[in-house]
mmCIF file of C-alpha atoms and ligand atoms in Angstrom:
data_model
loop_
_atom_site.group_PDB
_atom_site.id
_atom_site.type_symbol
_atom_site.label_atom_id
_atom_site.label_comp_id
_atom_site.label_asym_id
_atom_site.label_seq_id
_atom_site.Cartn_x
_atom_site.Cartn_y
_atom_site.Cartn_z
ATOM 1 C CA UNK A 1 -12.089 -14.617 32.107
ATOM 2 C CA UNK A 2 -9.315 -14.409 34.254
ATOM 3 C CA UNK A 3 -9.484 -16.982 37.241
ATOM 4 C CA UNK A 4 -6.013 -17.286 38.295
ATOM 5 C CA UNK A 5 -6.721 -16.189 41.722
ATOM 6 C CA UNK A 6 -8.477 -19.161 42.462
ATOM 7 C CA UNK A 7 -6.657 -21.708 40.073
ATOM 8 C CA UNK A 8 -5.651 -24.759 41.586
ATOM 9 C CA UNK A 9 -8.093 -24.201 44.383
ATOM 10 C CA UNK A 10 -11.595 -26.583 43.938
ATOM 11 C CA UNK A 11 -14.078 -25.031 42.909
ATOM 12 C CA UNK A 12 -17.362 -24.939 45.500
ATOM 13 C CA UNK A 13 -19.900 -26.281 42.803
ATOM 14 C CA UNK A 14 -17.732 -29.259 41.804
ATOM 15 C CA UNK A 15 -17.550 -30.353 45.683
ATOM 16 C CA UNK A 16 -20.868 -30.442 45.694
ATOM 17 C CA UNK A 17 -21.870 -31.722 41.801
ATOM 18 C CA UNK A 18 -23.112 -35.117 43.117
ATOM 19 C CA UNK A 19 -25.329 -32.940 45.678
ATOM 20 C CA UNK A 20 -26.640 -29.721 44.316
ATOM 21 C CA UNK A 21 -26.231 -26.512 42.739
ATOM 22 C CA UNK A 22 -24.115 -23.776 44.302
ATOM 23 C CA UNK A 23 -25.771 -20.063 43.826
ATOM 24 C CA UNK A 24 -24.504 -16.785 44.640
ATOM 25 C CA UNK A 25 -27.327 -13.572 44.783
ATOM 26 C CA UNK A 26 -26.306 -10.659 42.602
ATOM 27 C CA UNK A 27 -26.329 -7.327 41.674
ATOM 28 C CA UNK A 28 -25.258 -4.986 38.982
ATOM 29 C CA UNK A 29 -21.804 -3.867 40.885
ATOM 30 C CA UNK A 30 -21.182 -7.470 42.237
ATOM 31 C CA UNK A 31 -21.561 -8.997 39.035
ATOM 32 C CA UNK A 32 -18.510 -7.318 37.897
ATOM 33 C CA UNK A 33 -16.510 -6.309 40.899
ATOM 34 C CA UNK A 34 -16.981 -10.515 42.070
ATOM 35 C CA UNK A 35 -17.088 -12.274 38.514
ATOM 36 C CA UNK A 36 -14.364 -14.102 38.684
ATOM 37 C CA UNK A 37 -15.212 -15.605 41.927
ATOM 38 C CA UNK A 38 -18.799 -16.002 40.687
ATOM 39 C CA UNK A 39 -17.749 -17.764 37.649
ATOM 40 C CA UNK A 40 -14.991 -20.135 38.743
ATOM 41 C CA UNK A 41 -17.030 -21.092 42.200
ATOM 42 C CA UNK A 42 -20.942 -21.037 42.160
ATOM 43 C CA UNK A 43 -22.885 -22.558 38.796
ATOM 44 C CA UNK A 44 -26.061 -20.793 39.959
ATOM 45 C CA UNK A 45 -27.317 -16.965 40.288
ATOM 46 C CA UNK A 46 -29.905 -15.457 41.614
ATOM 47 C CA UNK A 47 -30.992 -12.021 41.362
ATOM 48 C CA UNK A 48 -30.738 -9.454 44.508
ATOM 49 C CA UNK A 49 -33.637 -7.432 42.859
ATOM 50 C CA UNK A 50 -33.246 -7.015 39.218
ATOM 51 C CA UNK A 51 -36.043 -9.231 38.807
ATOM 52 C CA UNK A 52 -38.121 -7.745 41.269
ATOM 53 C CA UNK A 53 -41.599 -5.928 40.139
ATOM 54 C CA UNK A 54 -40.313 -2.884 41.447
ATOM 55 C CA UNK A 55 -37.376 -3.129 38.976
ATOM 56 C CA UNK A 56 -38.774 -4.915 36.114
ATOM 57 C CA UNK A 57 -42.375 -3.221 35.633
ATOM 58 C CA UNK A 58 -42.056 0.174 37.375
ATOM 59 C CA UNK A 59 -45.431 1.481 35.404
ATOM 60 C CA UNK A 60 -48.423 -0.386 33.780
ATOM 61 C CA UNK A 61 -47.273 -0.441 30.020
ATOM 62 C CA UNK A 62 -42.840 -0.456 30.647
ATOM 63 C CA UNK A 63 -40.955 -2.912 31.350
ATOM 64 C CA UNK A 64 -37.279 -2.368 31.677
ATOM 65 C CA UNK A 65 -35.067 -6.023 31.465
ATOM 66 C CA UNK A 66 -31.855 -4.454 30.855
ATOM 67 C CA UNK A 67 -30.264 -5.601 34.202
ATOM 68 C CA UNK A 68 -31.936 -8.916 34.390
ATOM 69 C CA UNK A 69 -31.223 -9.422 30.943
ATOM 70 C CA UNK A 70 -27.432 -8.639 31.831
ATOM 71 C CA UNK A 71 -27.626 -11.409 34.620
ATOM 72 C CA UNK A 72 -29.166 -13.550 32.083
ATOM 73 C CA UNK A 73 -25.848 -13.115 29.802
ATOM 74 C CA UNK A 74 -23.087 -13.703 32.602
ATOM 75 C CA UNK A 75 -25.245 -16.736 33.521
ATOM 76 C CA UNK A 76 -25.309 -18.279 29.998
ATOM 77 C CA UNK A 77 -21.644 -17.129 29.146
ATOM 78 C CA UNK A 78 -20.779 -19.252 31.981
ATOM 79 C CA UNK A 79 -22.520 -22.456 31.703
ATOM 80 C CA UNK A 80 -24.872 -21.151 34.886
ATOM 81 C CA UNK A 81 -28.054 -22.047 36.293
ATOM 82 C CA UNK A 82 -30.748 -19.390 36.786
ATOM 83 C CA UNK A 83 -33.335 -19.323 39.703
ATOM 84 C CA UNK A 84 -35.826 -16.416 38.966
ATOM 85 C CA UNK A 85 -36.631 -14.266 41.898
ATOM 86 C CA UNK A 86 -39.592 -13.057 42.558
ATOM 87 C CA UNK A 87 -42.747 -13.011 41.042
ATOM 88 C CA UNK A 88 -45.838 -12.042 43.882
ATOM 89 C CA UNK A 89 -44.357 -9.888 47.118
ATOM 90 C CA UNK A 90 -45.749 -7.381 49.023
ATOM 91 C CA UNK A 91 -42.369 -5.430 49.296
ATOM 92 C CA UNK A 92 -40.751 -4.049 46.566
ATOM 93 C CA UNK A 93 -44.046 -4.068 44.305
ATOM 94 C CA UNK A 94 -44.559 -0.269 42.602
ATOM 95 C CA UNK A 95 -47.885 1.415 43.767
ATOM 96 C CA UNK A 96 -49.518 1.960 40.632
ATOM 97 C CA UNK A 97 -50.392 -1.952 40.549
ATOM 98 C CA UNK A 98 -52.729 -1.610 43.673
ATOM 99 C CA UNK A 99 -54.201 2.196 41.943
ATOM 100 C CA UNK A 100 -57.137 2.859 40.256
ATOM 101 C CA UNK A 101 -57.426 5.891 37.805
ATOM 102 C CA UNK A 102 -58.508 7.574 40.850
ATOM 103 C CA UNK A 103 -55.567 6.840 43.156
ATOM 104 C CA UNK A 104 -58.196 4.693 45.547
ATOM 105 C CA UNK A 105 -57.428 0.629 45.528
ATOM 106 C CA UNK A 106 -57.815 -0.971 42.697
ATOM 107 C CA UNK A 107 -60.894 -3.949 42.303
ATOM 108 C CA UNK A 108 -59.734 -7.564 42.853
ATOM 109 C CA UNK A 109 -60.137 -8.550 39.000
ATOM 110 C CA UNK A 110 -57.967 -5.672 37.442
ATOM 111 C CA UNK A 111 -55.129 -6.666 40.112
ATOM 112 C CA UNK A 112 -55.354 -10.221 38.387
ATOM 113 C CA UNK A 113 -55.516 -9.062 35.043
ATOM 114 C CA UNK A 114 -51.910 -6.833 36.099
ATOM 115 C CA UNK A 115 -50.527 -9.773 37.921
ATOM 116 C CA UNK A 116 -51.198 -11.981 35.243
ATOM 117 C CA UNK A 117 -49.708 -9.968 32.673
ATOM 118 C CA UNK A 118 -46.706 -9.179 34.485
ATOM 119 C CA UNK A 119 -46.278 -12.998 35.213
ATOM 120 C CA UNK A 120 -46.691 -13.673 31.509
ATOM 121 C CA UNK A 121 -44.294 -11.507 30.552
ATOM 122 C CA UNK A 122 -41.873 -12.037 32.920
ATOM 123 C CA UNK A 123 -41.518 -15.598 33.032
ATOM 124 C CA UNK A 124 -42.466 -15.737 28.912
ATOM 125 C CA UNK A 125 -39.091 -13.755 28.374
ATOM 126 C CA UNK A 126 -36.998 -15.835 30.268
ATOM 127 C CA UNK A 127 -38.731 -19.527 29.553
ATOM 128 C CA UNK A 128 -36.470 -22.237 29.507
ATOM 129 C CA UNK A 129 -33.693 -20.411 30.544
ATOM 130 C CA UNK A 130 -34.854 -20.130 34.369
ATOM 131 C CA UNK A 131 -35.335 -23.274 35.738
ATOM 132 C CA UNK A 132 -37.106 -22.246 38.833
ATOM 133 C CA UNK A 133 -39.102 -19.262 40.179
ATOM 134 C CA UNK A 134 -39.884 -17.900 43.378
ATOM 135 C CA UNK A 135 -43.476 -17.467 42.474
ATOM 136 C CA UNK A 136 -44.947 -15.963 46.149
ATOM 137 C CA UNK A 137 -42.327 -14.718 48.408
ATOM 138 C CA UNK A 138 -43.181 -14.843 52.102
ATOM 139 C CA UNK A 139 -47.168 -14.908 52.103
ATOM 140 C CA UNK A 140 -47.451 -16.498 55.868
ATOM 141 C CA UNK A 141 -47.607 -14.236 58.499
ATOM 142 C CA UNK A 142 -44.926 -14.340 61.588
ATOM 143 C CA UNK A 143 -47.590 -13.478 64.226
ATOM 144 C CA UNK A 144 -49.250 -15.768 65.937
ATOM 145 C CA UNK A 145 -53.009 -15.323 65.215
ATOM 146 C CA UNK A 146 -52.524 -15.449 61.854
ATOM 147 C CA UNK A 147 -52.183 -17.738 59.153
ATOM 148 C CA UNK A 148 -51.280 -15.299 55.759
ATOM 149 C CA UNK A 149 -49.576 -11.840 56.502
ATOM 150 C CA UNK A 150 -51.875 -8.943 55.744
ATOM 151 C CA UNK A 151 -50.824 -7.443 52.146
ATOM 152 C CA UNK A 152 -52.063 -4.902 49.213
ATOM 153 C CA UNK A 153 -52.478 -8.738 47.343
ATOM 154 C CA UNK A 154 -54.041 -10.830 50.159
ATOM 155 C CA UNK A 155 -56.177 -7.212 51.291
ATOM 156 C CA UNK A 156 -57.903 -6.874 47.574
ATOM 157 C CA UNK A 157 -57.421 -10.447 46.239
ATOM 158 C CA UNK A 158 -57.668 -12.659 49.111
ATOM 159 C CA UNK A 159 -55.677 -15.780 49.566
ATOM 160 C CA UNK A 160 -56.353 -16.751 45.987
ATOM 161 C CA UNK A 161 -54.060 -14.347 44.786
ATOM 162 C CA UNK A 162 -51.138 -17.259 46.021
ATOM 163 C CA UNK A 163 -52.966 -20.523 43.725
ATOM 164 C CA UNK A 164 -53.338 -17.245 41.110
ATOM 165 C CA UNK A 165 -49.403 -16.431 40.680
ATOM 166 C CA UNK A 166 -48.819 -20.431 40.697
ATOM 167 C CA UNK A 167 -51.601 -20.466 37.755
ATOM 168 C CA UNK A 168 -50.045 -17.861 35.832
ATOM 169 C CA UNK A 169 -46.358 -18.712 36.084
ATOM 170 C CA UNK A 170 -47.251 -22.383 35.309
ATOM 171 C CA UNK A 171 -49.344 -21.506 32.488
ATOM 172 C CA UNK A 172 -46.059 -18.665 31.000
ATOM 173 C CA UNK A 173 -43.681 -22.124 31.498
ATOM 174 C CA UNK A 174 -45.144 -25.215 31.751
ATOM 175 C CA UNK A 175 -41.396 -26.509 32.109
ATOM 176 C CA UNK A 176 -40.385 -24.111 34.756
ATOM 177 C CA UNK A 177 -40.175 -25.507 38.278
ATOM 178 C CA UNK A 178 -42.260 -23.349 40.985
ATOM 179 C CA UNK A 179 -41.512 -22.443 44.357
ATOM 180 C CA UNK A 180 -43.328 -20.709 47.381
ATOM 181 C CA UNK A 181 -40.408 -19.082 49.391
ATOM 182 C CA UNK A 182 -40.497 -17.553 52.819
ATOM 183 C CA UNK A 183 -37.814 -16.488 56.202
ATOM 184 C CA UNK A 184 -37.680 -17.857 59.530
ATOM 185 C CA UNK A 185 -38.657 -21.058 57.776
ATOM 186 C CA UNK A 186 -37.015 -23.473 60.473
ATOM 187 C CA UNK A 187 -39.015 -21.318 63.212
ATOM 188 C CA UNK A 188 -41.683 -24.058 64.688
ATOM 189 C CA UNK A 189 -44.359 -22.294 64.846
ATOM 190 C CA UNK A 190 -44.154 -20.729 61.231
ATOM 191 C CA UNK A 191 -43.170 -23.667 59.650
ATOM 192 C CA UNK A 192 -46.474 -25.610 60.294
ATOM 193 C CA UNK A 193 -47.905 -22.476 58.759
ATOM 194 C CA UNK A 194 -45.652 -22.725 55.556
ATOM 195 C CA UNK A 195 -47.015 -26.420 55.649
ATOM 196 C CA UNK A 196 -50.280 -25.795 56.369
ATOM 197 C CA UNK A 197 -50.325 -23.142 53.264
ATOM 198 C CA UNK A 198 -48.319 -25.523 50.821
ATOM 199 C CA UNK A 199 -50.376 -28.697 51.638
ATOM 200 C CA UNK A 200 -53.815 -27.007 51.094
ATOM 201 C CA UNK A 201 -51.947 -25.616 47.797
ATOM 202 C CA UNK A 202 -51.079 -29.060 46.626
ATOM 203 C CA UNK A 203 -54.700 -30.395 47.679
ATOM 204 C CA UNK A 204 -56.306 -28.019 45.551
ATOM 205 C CA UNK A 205 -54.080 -28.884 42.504
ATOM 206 C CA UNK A 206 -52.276 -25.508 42.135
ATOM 207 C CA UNK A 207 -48.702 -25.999 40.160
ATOM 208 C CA UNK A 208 -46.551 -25.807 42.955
ATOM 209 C CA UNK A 209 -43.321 -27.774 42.753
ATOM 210 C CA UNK A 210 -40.916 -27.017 45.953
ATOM 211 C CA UNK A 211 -40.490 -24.813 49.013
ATOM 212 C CA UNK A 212 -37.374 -22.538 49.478
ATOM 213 C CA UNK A 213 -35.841 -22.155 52.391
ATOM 214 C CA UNK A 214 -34.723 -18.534 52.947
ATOM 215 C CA UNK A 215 -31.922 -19.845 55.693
ATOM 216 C CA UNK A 216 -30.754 -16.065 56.868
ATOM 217 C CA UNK A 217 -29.588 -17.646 59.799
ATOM 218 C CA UNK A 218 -26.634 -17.345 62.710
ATOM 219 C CA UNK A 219 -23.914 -18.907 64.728
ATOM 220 C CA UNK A 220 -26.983 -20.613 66.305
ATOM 221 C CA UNK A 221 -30.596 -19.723 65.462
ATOM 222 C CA UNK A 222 -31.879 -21.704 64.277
ATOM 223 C CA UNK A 223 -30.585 -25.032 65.765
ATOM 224 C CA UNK A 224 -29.497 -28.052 64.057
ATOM 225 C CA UNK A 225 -32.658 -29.948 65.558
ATOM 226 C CA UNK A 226 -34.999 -27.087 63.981
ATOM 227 C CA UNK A 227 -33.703 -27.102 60.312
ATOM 228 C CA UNK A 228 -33.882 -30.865 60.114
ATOM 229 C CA UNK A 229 -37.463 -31.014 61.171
ATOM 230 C CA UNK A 230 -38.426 -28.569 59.110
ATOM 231 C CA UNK A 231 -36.697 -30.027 55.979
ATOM 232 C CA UNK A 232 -38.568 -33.363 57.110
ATOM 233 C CA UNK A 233 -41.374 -31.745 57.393
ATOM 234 C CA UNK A 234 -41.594 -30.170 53.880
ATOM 235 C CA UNK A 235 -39.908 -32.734 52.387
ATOM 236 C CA UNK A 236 -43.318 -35.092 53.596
ATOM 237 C CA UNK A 237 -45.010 -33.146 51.211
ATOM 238 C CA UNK A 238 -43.144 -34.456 48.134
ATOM 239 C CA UNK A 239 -41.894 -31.517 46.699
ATOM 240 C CA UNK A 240 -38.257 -30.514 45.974
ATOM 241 C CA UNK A 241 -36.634 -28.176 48.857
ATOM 242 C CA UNK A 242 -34.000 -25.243 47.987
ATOM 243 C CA UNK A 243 -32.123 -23.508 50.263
ATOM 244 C CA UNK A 244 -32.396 -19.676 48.242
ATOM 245 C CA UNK A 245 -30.962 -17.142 50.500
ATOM 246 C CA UNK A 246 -28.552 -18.365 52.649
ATOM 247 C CA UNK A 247 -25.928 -16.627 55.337
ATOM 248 C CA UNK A 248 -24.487 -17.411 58.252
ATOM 249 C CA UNK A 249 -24.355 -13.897 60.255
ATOM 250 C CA UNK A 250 -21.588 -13.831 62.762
ATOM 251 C CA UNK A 251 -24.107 -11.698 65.502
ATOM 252 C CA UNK A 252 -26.764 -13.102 67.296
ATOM 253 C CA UNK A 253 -30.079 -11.515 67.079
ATOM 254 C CA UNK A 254 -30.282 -9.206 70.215
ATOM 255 C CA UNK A 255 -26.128 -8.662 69.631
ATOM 256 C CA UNK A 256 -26.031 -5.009 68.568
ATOM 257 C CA UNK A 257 -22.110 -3.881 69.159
ATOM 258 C CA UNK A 258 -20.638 -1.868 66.341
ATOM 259 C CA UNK A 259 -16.863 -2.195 67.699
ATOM 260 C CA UNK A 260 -15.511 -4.874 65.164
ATOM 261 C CA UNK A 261 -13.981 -4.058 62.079
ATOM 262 C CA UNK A 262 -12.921 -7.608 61.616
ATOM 263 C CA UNK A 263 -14.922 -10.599 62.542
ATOM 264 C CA UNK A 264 -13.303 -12.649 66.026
ATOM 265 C CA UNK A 265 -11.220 -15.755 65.453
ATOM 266 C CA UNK A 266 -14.024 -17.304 67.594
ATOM 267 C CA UNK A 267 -16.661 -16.019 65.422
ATOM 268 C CA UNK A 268 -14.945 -17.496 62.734
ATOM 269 C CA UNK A 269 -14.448 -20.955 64.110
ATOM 270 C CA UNK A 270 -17.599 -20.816 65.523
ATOM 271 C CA UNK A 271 -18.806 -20.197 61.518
ATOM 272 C CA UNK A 272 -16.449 -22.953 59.913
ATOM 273 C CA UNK A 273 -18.269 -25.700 62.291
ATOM 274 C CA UNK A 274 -22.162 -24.235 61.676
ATOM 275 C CA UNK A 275 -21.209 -24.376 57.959
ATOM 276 C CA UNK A 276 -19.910 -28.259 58.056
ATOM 277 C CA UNK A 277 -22.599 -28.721 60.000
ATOM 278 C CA UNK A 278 -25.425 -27.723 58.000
ATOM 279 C CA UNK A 279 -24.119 -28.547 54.769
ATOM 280 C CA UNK A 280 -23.538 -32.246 56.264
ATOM 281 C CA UNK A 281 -27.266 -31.442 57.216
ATOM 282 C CA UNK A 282 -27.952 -30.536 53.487
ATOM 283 C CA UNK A 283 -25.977 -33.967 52.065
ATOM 284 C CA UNK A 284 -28.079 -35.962 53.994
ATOM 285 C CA UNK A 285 -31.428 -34.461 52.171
ATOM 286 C CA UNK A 286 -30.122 -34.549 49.428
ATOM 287 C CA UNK A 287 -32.445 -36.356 47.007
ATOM 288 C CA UNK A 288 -34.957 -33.791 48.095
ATOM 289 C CA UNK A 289 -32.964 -30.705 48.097
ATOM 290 C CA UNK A 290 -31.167 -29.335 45.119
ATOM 291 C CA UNK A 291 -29.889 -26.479 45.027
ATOM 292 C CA UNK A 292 -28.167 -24.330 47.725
ATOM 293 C CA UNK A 293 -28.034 -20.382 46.511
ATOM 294 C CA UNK A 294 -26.152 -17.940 49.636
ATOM 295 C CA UNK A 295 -27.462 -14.081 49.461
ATOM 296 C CA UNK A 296 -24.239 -12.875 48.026
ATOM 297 C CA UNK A 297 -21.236 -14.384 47.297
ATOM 298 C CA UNK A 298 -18.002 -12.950 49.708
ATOM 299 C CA UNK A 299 -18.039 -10.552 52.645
ATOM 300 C CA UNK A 300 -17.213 -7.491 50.919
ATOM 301 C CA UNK A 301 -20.914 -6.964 49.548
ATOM 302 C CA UNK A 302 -23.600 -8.467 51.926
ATOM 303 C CA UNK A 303 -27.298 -6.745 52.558
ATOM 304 C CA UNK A 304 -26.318 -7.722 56.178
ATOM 305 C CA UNK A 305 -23.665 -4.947 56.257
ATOM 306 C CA UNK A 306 -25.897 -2.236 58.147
ATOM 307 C CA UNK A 307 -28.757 -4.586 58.745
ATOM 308 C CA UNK A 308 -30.271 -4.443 61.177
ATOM 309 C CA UNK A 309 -27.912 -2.793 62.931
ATOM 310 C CA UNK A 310 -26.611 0.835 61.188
ATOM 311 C CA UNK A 311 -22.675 1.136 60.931
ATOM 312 C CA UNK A 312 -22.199 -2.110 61.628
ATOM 313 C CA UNK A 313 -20.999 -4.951 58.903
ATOM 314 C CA UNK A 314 -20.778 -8.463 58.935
ATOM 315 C CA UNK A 315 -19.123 -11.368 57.386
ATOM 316 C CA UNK A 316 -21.563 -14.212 56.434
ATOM 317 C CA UNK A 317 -20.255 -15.834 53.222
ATOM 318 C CA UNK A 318 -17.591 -18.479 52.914
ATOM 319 C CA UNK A 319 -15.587 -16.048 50.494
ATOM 320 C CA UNK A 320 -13.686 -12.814 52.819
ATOM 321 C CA UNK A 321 -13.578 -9.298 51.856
ATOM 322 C CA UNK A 322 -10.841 -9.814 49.410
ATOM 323 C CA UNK A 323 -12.994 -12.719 47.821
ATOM 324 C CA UNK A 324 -10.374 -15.622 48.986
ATOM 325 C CA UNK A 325 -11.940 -18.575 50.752
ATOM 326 C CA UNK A 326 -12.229 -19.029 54.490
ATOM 327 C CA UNK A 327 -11.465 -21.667 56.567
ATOM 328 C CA UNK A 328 -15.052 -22.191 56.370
ATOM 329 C CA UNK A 329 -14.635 -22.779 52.552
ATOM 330 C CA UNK A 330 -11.882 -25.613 53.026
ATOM 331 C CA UNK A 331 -14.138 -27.273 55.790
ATOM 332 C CA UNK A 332 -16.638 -27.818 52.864
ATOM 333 C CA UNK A 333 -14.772 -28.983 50.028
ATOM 334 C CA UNK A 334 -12.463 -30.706 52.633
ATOM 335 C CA UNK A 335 -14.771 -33.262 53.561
HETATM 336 C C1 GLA B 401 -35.967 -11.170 51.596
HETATM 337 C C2 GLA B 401 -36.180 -11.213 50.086
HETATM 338 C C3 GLA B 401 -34.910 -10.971 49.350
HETATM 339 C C4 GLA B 401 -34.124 -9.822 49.922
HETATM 340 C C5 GLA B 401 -33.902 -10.034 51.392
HETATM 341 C C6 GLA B 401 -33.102 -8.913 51.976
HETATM 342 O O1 GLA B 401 -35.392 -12.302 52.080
HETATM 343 O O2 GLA B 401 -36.709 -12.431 49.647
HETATM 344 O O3 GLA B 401 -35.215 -10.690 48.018
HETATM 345 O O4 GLA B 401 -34.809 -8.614 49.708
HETATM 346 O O5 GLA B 401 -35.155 -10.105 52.018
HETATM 347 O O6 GLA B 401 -32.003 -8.600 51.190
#
């Protein structure tokens, strides 16, 4: 492969060897139009949604593993890590899994019988060559009143279905490391509920193995003070923390102007310090937390682009549009 563009330059995963793994998210377009950045700076991938139930198991008896399979390849090609994402989600799951013959919902030990077979063949394809799965991906509900979200899973199974997936996967790979992963994981209020949820896991002897942090965060949300606790907090619980979905978007929450076409030389000082900052966060955990994986790998492809605000895009990654570092790059391998 042809990595001239960044020769000379360190490479991301190497500044951080002594640390923790550096992983990009992918897709089918960004796994060729970005390879060479992927391969010379991050020695972990992720999938976007190629291993998603939607995409791998669109109808009870096919399964189609041509993408994740081609993820797989770049992966082993280039000495790469693989985290496997995701196994038990309410979004992006096909209907027919919740359908009886009859269209109505389907009974509570049928849906275990399908997510146990799609477990088993999911993680039996790829075992030993993913290291770690998102097993249940955001389970705990961001209301107030209650504890687990309201889902076709929780709805027909009922909160077994999370110590179920755990069962399963564990049972496909014994080896395979297994993590419940959630959003707005820093977010008090939540995070005692991701606790709560995990603890009572580990209590009842369910194969659970670490907590990801989603980390789609901002400039400032959430603070410093909030990420530390919560790492603290999960970290109490003895289990290995990853950060999987990481970026830094340049808007604030309520911001909703469209004007830019090029991030602000404030936004992206602002950005270089946040990134020092929580990566000096991340190096103090580090014994605990392992592996750092950013949703996407330079600004030219990010799911924030039009999210959540239409015709607007944003630049989140430490790579720009062209794929050359930013100053928030050199901050980190700088150090
Ligand atoms: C969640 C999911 C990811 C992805 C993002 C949005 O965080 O875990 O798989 O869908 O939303 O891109």
């Amino acid at each position: 492969m042809d990595n001239s563009r960044y020769e000379g330059s360190l490479k991301l995963h190497k500044s951080f060897s002594q640390q923790f793994l550096i992983g990009a998210a992918v897709n089918m377009k960004t796994l060729v139009t970005q390879r060479e950045l992927l391969a010379y700076h991050f020695n972990s991938l992720t999938a976007e949604n190629e291993m998603k139930f939607e995409r791998l198991h669109p109808a009870e008896h096919q399964y189609t593993f041509e993408d994740a399979d081609r993820i797989m390849n770049f992966a082993k090609v280039n000495g790469m890590q693989v985290r496997g994402h995701t196994l038990v989600w309410h979004n992006q799951t096909p209907a027919w899994v919740f359908e009886n013959e009859t269209g109505g919902l389907v009974d509570r030990d049928t849906l275990l019988e399908r997510m146990k077979a799609h477990i088993n063949t999911v993680v039996g394809r790829y075992k030993g060559q993913i290291y770690a799965w998102d097993v249940v991906n955001e389970a705990v509900s961001d209301s107030s009143e209650e504890q687990l979200r309201s889902s076709k899973w929780f709805d027909i199974v009922g909160e077994e279905f999370i110590s179920k997936a755990f069962e399963y996967a564990h049972e496909a790979d014994p080896e395979a490391l297994l993590f419940y992963n959630d959003y707005n994981e820093s977010v008090p209020e939540k995070r005692e509920k991701i606790y709560r949820l995990v603890k009572s896991l580990k209590e009842k002897g369910v194969p659970i193995h670490g907590i990801g942090l989603q980390a789609h965060w901002n400039l400032s949300h959430p603070s410093l003070h909030d990420i530390r606790t919560a790492i603290e907090r999960y970290a109490s619980l003895g289990l290995k923390l990853h950060i999987t979905e990481m970026d830094v978007s340049v808007f604030e929450f309520e911001d909703k102007r469209t004007d830019l076409i090029s991030p602000t030389s404030e936004m992206m000082s602002l950005q270089e310090d946040r990134y020092s900052q929580l990566f000096q966060l991340f190096c103090e955990y580090s014994n605990v937390l392992t592996s750092v994986t950013f949703w996407g790998a330079a600004d030219d492809y990010t799911w924030l682009d039009n999210f959540p605000v239409r015709g607007r895009k944003n630049w989140p990654l430490l790579f720009d549009k062209e794929q050359l570092p930013k100053g928030s790059y050199h901050k980190l391998v700088s150090r």
